[in-house]
Short mmCIF file of C-alpha atoms in Angstrom, two decimals:
data_model
loop_
_atom_site.label_atom_id
_atom_site.label_comp_id
_atom_site.label_asym_id
_atom_site.label_seq_id
_atom_site.Cartn_x
_atom_site.Cartn_y
_atom_site.Cartn_z
CA MET A 1 -110.62 59.29 78.07
CA LYS A 2 -112.01 61.58 75.42
CA LEU A 3 -109.44 63.22 73.16
CA ASN A 4 -110.08 66.56 71.66
CA ARG A 5 -108.93 67.26 68.05
CA ILE A 6 -105.60 68.88 68.89
CA THR A 7 -104.65 66.09 71.29
CA ALA A 8 -105.60 63.44 68.65
CA ILE A 9 -103.51 65.17 66.05
CA LYS A 10 -100.60 65.38 68.48
CA TRP A 11 -100.69 61.62 69.13
CA VAL A 12 -100.92 60.95 65.36
CA LEU A 13 -97.79 63.10 64.77
CA ILE A 14 -95.91 61.35 67.64
CA PHE A 15 -96.88 57.87 66.10
CA LEU A 16 -95.77 58.89 62.63
CA PHE A 17 -92.53 60.34 63.93
CA THR A 18 -91.81 57.20 65.90
CA TYR A 19 -92.73 54.89 63.02
CA LEU A 20 -90.57 56.69 60.51
CA GLN A 21 -87.55 56.72 62.89
CA THR A 22 -88.02 53.00 63.43
CA ALA A 23 -88.54 52.26 59.73
CA ASN A 24 -85.35 54.20 58.94
CA ALA A 25 -83.47 52.26 61.61
CA GLN A 26 -84.69 48.98 60.07
CA GLY A 27 -83.15 49.84 56.76
CA PHE A 28 -85.59 51.93 54.71
CA ALA A 29 -82.82 54.36 53.97
CA TRP A 30 -80.73 51.79 52.08
CA LEU A 31 -82.17 52.79 48.68
CA SER A 32 -80.20 56.00 48.86
CA THR A 33 -76.88 54.06 48.66
CA VAL A 34 -77.61 53.50 44.94
CA LYS A 35 -76.67 56.76 43.25
CA LYS A 36 -75.60 58.23 39.91
CA ASN A 37 -71.88 58.33 39.39
CA VAL A 38 -71.91 60.97 36.63
CA THR A 39 -74.54 63.42 35.40
CA SER A 40 -75.19 61.38 32.25
CA SER A 41 -75.88 58.18 34.18
CA ASN A 42 -79.46 56.88 34.92
CA VAL A 43 -80.15 54.36 37.65
CA ILE A 44 -83.63 52.85 37.93
CA ILE A 45 -84.61 50.33 40.52
CA GLN A 46 -87.48 48.14 39.10
CA GLY A 47 -87.80 45.42 41.61
CA VAL A 48 -87.20 44.89 45.38
CA VAL A 49 -87.62 41.82 47.57
CA SER A 50 -86.66 40.96 51.17
CA ASP A 51 -86.05 37.65 52.93
CA ASN A 52 -86.85 36.63 56.39
CA GLN A 53 -83.26 37.37 57.62
CA GLY A 54 -83.52 41.13 56.61
CA PHE A 55 -81.53 40.90 53.43
CA GLN A 56 -82.72 43.04 50.52
CA TYR A 57 -82.45 42.11 46.86
CA ILE A 58 -82.90 44.66 44.08
CA THR A 59 -82.79 44.66 40.20
CA GLY A 60 -83.16 47.36 37.59
CA THR A 61 -81.01 49.09 35.05
CA PHE A 62 -78.30 51.79 34.66
CA SER A 63 -76.69 53.58 31.86
CA GLY A 64 -73.12 54.97 31.75
CA SER A 65 -71.67 54.24 35.11
CA ALA A 66 -73.21 53.96 38.60
CA THR A 67 -72.00 53.65 42.18
CA PHE A 68 -73.33 50.86 44.29
CA GLY A 69 -71.95 51.38 47.77
CA ASN A 70 -68.33 52.38 47.19
CA THR A 71 -67.87 50.59 43.89
CA ILE A 72 -68.26 52.07 40.41
CA TYR A 73 -69.86 49.82 37.75
CA THR A 74 -69.72 50.75 34.04
CA GLY A 75 -72.16 49.55 31.29
CA SER A 76 -72.04 50.12 27.54
CA ASN A 77 -75.66 51.16 27.06
CA LYS A 78 -78.31 50.04 29.48
CA GLU A 79 -77.09 47.38 31.79
CA ILE A 80 -79.02 45.05 34.16
CA PHE A 81 -77.94 45.00 37.84
CA ILE A 82 -78.87 42.60 40.57
CA ALA A 83 -77.73 43.30 44.06
CA LYS A 84 -77.89 41.93 47.65
CA LEU A 85 -77.82 44.26 50.66
CA ASP A 86 -77.97 43.74 54.31
CA SER A 87 -80.76 45.35 56.51
CA VAL A 88 -78.99 48.62 56.86
CA GLY A 89 -77.95 49.05 53.29
CA ASN A 90 -74.48 47.61 53.05
CA TYR A 91 -73.79 45.82 49.75
CA ILE A 92 -72.90 42.20 50.02
CA TRP A 93 -72.64 41.69 46.23
CA VAL A 94 -73.57 43.35 42.92
CA GLU A 95 -73.99 41.40 39.72
CA THR A 96 -74.33 43.03 36.25
CA ALA A 97 -75.70 41.36 33.16
CA GLY A 98 -76.26 42.34 29.50
CA GLY A 99 -74.18 43.37 26.50
CA SER A 100 -73.85 46.25 24.16
CA GLY A 101 -77.65 46.56 23.64
CA ILE A 102 -80.52 47.77 25.86
CA ASP A 103 -80.91 45.46 28.73
CA VAL A 104 -83.40 45.94 31.69
CA GLY A 105 -84.13 44.02 34.95
CA MET A 106 -87.88 44.31 35.58
CA ASP A 107 -88.79 42.20 38.56
CA ILE A 108 -87.10 40.04 41.35
CA GLU A 109 -88.51 37.31 43.64
CA LEU A 110 -87.26 34.75 46.15
CA ASP A 111 -88.56 31.15 46.54
CA GLY A 112 -87.54 30.75 50.21
CA LEU A 113 -85.24 27.86 49.29
CA GLY A 114 -82.17 29.76 48.15
CA GLY A 115 -83.48 30.64 44.69
CA LEU A 116 -83.56 34.23 43.28
CA TYR A 117 -85.49 34.96 40.19
CA VAL A 118 -85.09 37.99 37.92
CA SER A 119 -87.07 38.88 34.86
CA GLY A 120 -86.67 41.59 32.21
CA VAL A 121 -85.59 42.28 28.59
CA PHE A 122 -82.32 41.99 26.78
CA SER A 123 -81.30 42.74 23.20
CA GLY A 124 -78.35 41.47 20.98
CA THR A 125 -75.96 39.24 22.80
CA ALA A 126 -76.04 39.35 26.56
CA ILE A 127 -73.99 37.71 29.34
CA PHE A 128 -75.65 36.47 32.59
CA ASP A 129 -72.92 35.32 34.78
CA SER A 130 -71.53 32.17 32.98
CA ILE A 131 -74.34 31.97 30.40
CA THR A 132 -74.38 33.82 27.08
CA VAL A 133 -77.78 34.26 25.29
CA THR A 134 -78.59 35.95 21.95
CA SER A 135 -81.87 37.67 20.97
CA SER A 136 -83.34 37.13 17.53
CA ALA A 137 -85.14 40.40 17.75
CA GLN A 138 -84.03 43.39 15.67
CA GLY A 139 -84.40 47.24 15.79
CA SER A 140 -86.39 48.53 18.85
CA PHE A 141 -87.02 45.02 20.11
CA GLY A 142 -85.47 42.57 22.48
CA ASP A 143 -86.32 39.23 24.13
CA ASN A 144 -87.92 38.52 27.48
CA PHE A 145 -85.81 36.55 30.05
CA LEU A 146 -86.39 34.71 33.23
CA ALA A 147 -83.28 33.81 35.15
CA LYS A 148 -82.67 31.91 38.35
CA TYR A 149 -79.63 32.74 40.51
CA ASP A 150 -78.78 31.52 44.04
CA THR A 151 -78.57 34.04 46.75
CA SER A 152 -74.71 34.26 46.21
CA ALA A 153 -75.26 35.47 42.66
CA ASN A 154 -74.48 32.21 40.89
CA ILE A 155 -76.79 31.69 37.87
CA GLN A 156 -78.62 28.36 37.75
CA TRP A 157 -80.63 28.65 34.53
CA ILE A 158 -82.15 31.18 32.13
CA LYS A 159 -85.17 31.09 29.74
CA THR A 160 -85.43 33.56 26.92
CA GLY A 161 -87.56 34.53 23.99
CA ALA A 162 -90.99 36.05 22.94
CA GLN A 163 -90.02 39.29 21.23
CA THR A 164 -91.05 42.50 22.93
CA TYR A 165 -89.99 46.20 23.06
CA ARG A 166 -86.56 46.34 24.60
CA GLY A 167 -87.25 48.54 27.56
CA ASP A 168 -86.96 52.03 26.14
CA PRO A 169 -88.61 54.51 28.60
CA PHE A 170 -91.43 55.16 26.05
CA TYR A 171 -92.21 51.37 25.84
CA GLU A 172 -91.48 50.52 29.54
CA ARG A 173 -95.26 49.89 30.23
CA ILE A 174 -95.45 47.44 27.23
CA SER A 175 -92.27 45.56 27.94
CA SER A 176 -92.83 45.09 31.74
CA SER A 177 -92.71 41.66 33.27
CA LYS A 178 -93.72 40.29 36.65
CA ILE A 179 -92.82 37.17 38.72
CA LYS A 180 -94.83 35.36 41.36
CA ILE A 181 -93.83 32.33 43.42
CA LYS A 182 -96.60 29.93 44.67
CA ASN A 183 -96.76 26.28 45.67
CA GLY A 184 -93.25 25.42 44.40
CA PHE A 185 -93.70 27.05 41.01
CA VAL A 186 -92.58 30.24 39.29
CA TYR A 187 -95.03 32.26 37.27
CA LEU A 188 -93.91 34.88 34.72
CA LEU A 189 -96.18 37.43 33.10
CA ALA A 190 -94.70 39.21 30.10
CA SER A 191 -95.48 40.61 26.66
CA ASN A 192 -95.00 39.39 23.03
CA ILE A 193 -95.11 41.92 20.23
CA LEU A 194 -95.80 40.34 16.80
CA PHE A 195 -95.63 41.65 13.27
CA THR A 196 -96.97 40.38 9.96
CA SER A 197 -93.42 39.27 9.22
CA SER A 198 -92.88 37.63 12.47
CA ASN A 199 -91.04 34.30 12.55
CA LEU A 200 -91.05 31.37 14.88
CA ALA A 201 -88.22 32.61 16.94
CA GLN A 202 -90.02 35.81 17.64
CA ARG A 203 -92.97 34.06 19.23
CA THR A 204 -91.12 31.25 21.04
CA PHE A 205 -90.38 31.49 24.79
CA ASP A 206 -87.97 28.77 25.91
CA SER A 207 -89.43 25.66 24.41
CA PHE A 208 -93.01 27.03 24.03
CA LEU A 209 -94.42 28.41 20.73
CA LEU A 210 -97.06 31.12 21.18
CA PRO A 211 -99.92 31.36 18.70
CA ASP A 212 -99.39 32.85 15.20
CA ILE A 213 -101.27 35.93 14.26
CA VAL A 214 -103.25 36.47 10.93
CA PHE A 215 -103.62 40.15 10.39
CA THR A 216 -106.76 41.45 8.74
CA GLY A 217 -107.97 44.92 7.71
CA PRO A 218 -106.23 48.04 6.30
CA GLY A 219 -103.11 49.04 8.07
CA ALA A 220 -102.97 46.05 10.36
CA SER A 221 -99.31 45.32 11.02
CA SER A 222 -98.68 44.47 14.66
CA VAL A 223 -100.34 43.34 17.91
CA GLY A 224 -99.13 43.03 21.51
CA HIS A 225 -100.19 40.16 23.73
CA SER A 226 -99.35 39.19 27.24
CA PHE A 227 -98.53 35.62 28.20
CA VAL A 228 -98.02 33.63 31.36
CA VAL A 229 -95.55 30.73 31.77
CA LYS A 230 -95.34 28.32 34.74
CA THR A 231 -92.14 26.50 35.59
CA ASN A 232 -90.83 24.71 38.60
CA PHE A 233 -87.75 25.74 40.60
CA SER A 234 -85.56 23.37 38.53
CA GLY A 235 -86.64 25.16 35.28
CA VAL A 236 -88.96 22.42 34.06
CA ASN A 237 -91.89 24.11 32.18
CA SER A 238 -95.48 23.10 32.97
CA TRP A 239 -97.38 25.28 30.53
CA ILE A 240 -97.56 28.65 28.75
CA THR A 241 -100.69 30.50 27.66
CA PRO A 242 -101.31 33.68 25.69
CA VAL A 243 -103.58 36.31 27.22
CA TYR A 244 -106.06 38.30 25.19
CA GLN A 245 -108.39 41.16 26.05
CA SER A 246 -112.06 40.73 25.44
CA GLY A 247 -111.61 41.89 21.81
CA GLY A 248 -109.96 38.68 20.93
CA ILE A 249 -106.64 37.60 19.38
CA LEU A 250 -106.10 40.97 17.63
CA SER A 251 -106.67 43.05 20.74
CA GLN A 252 -103.73 44.57 22.60
CA SER A 253 -102.97 43.41 26.19
CA TYR A 254 -99.93 44.51 28.11
CA PRO A 255 -98.80 43.15 31.50
CA LEU A 256 -99.15 45.05 34.74
CA ASP A 257 -99.29 42.44 37.49
CA LEU A 258 -100.46 38.99 38.40
CA ALA A 259 -101.54 37.05 41.54
CA VAL A 260 -101.70 33.26 42.03
CA LYS A 261 -104.40 31.80 44.20
CA SER A 262 -103.97 28.68 46.50
CA ASN A 263 -105.61 26.54 43.75
CA ASP A 264 -102.97 27.84 41.16
CA ASN A 265 -105.55 29.95 39.35
CA VAL A 266 -103.84 33.06 37.99
CA VAL A 267 -105.40 36.51 38.28
CA LEU A 268 -104.05 39.11 35.84
CA GLN A 269 -103.88 42.91 35.73
CA LEU A 270 -103.48 44.12 32.14
CA SER A 271 -103.59 47.41 30.40
#
């Protein structure tokens, strides 16, 4: 049967209407259940992942107070949130993390074996469930983190370090981090901002020491690198590597995304 243009458009519209109705019924509307509680609040969802049972997991940040479902949560500055929802948007649990500083959840992933991984930035002293961590960074800076929870919100371990900007909106592109799961390993892509006065703590992530920088030329004072770390599900590190742009060690490189191939080669997208 040959369709004319009007008939073709009609069938496209019917398909889109049916698709959107089905998508909404399957739970695409659940994001609207996270809302601001007061006008000064700010809620940003940074990462979303789903499992094969239809549960949704989200992470991000809020300031002031925010309503998740029917419960109000209050943070002192910018607070990390991690939440689990069912397929139609009902909250099963909400976990907050952080302290009095600026703390941001950036990405979230599942390993398919009951592990839930969250990355981001924290500053000052921050509490993640039963674990307290402290950043060595000062001023506008914080530390990267990679935390493992189970799917009931119990923390298993956390790795921190490698000074970066602390998630202010202006620096969000620079301080971004991404997680990928492949072949039984967790890969984290994040940034490390170094200064001429940087110390060992500012360029150490977990047990790994990133390369030192020797600045040259007038006005040289800081440089931003990306790095990738590989660890297994138990938190045992395999390796870490700094990532430079084609300009070499003094060139800037900020993380956007990564992909891991079947042979464990890592492909990066940088800015």
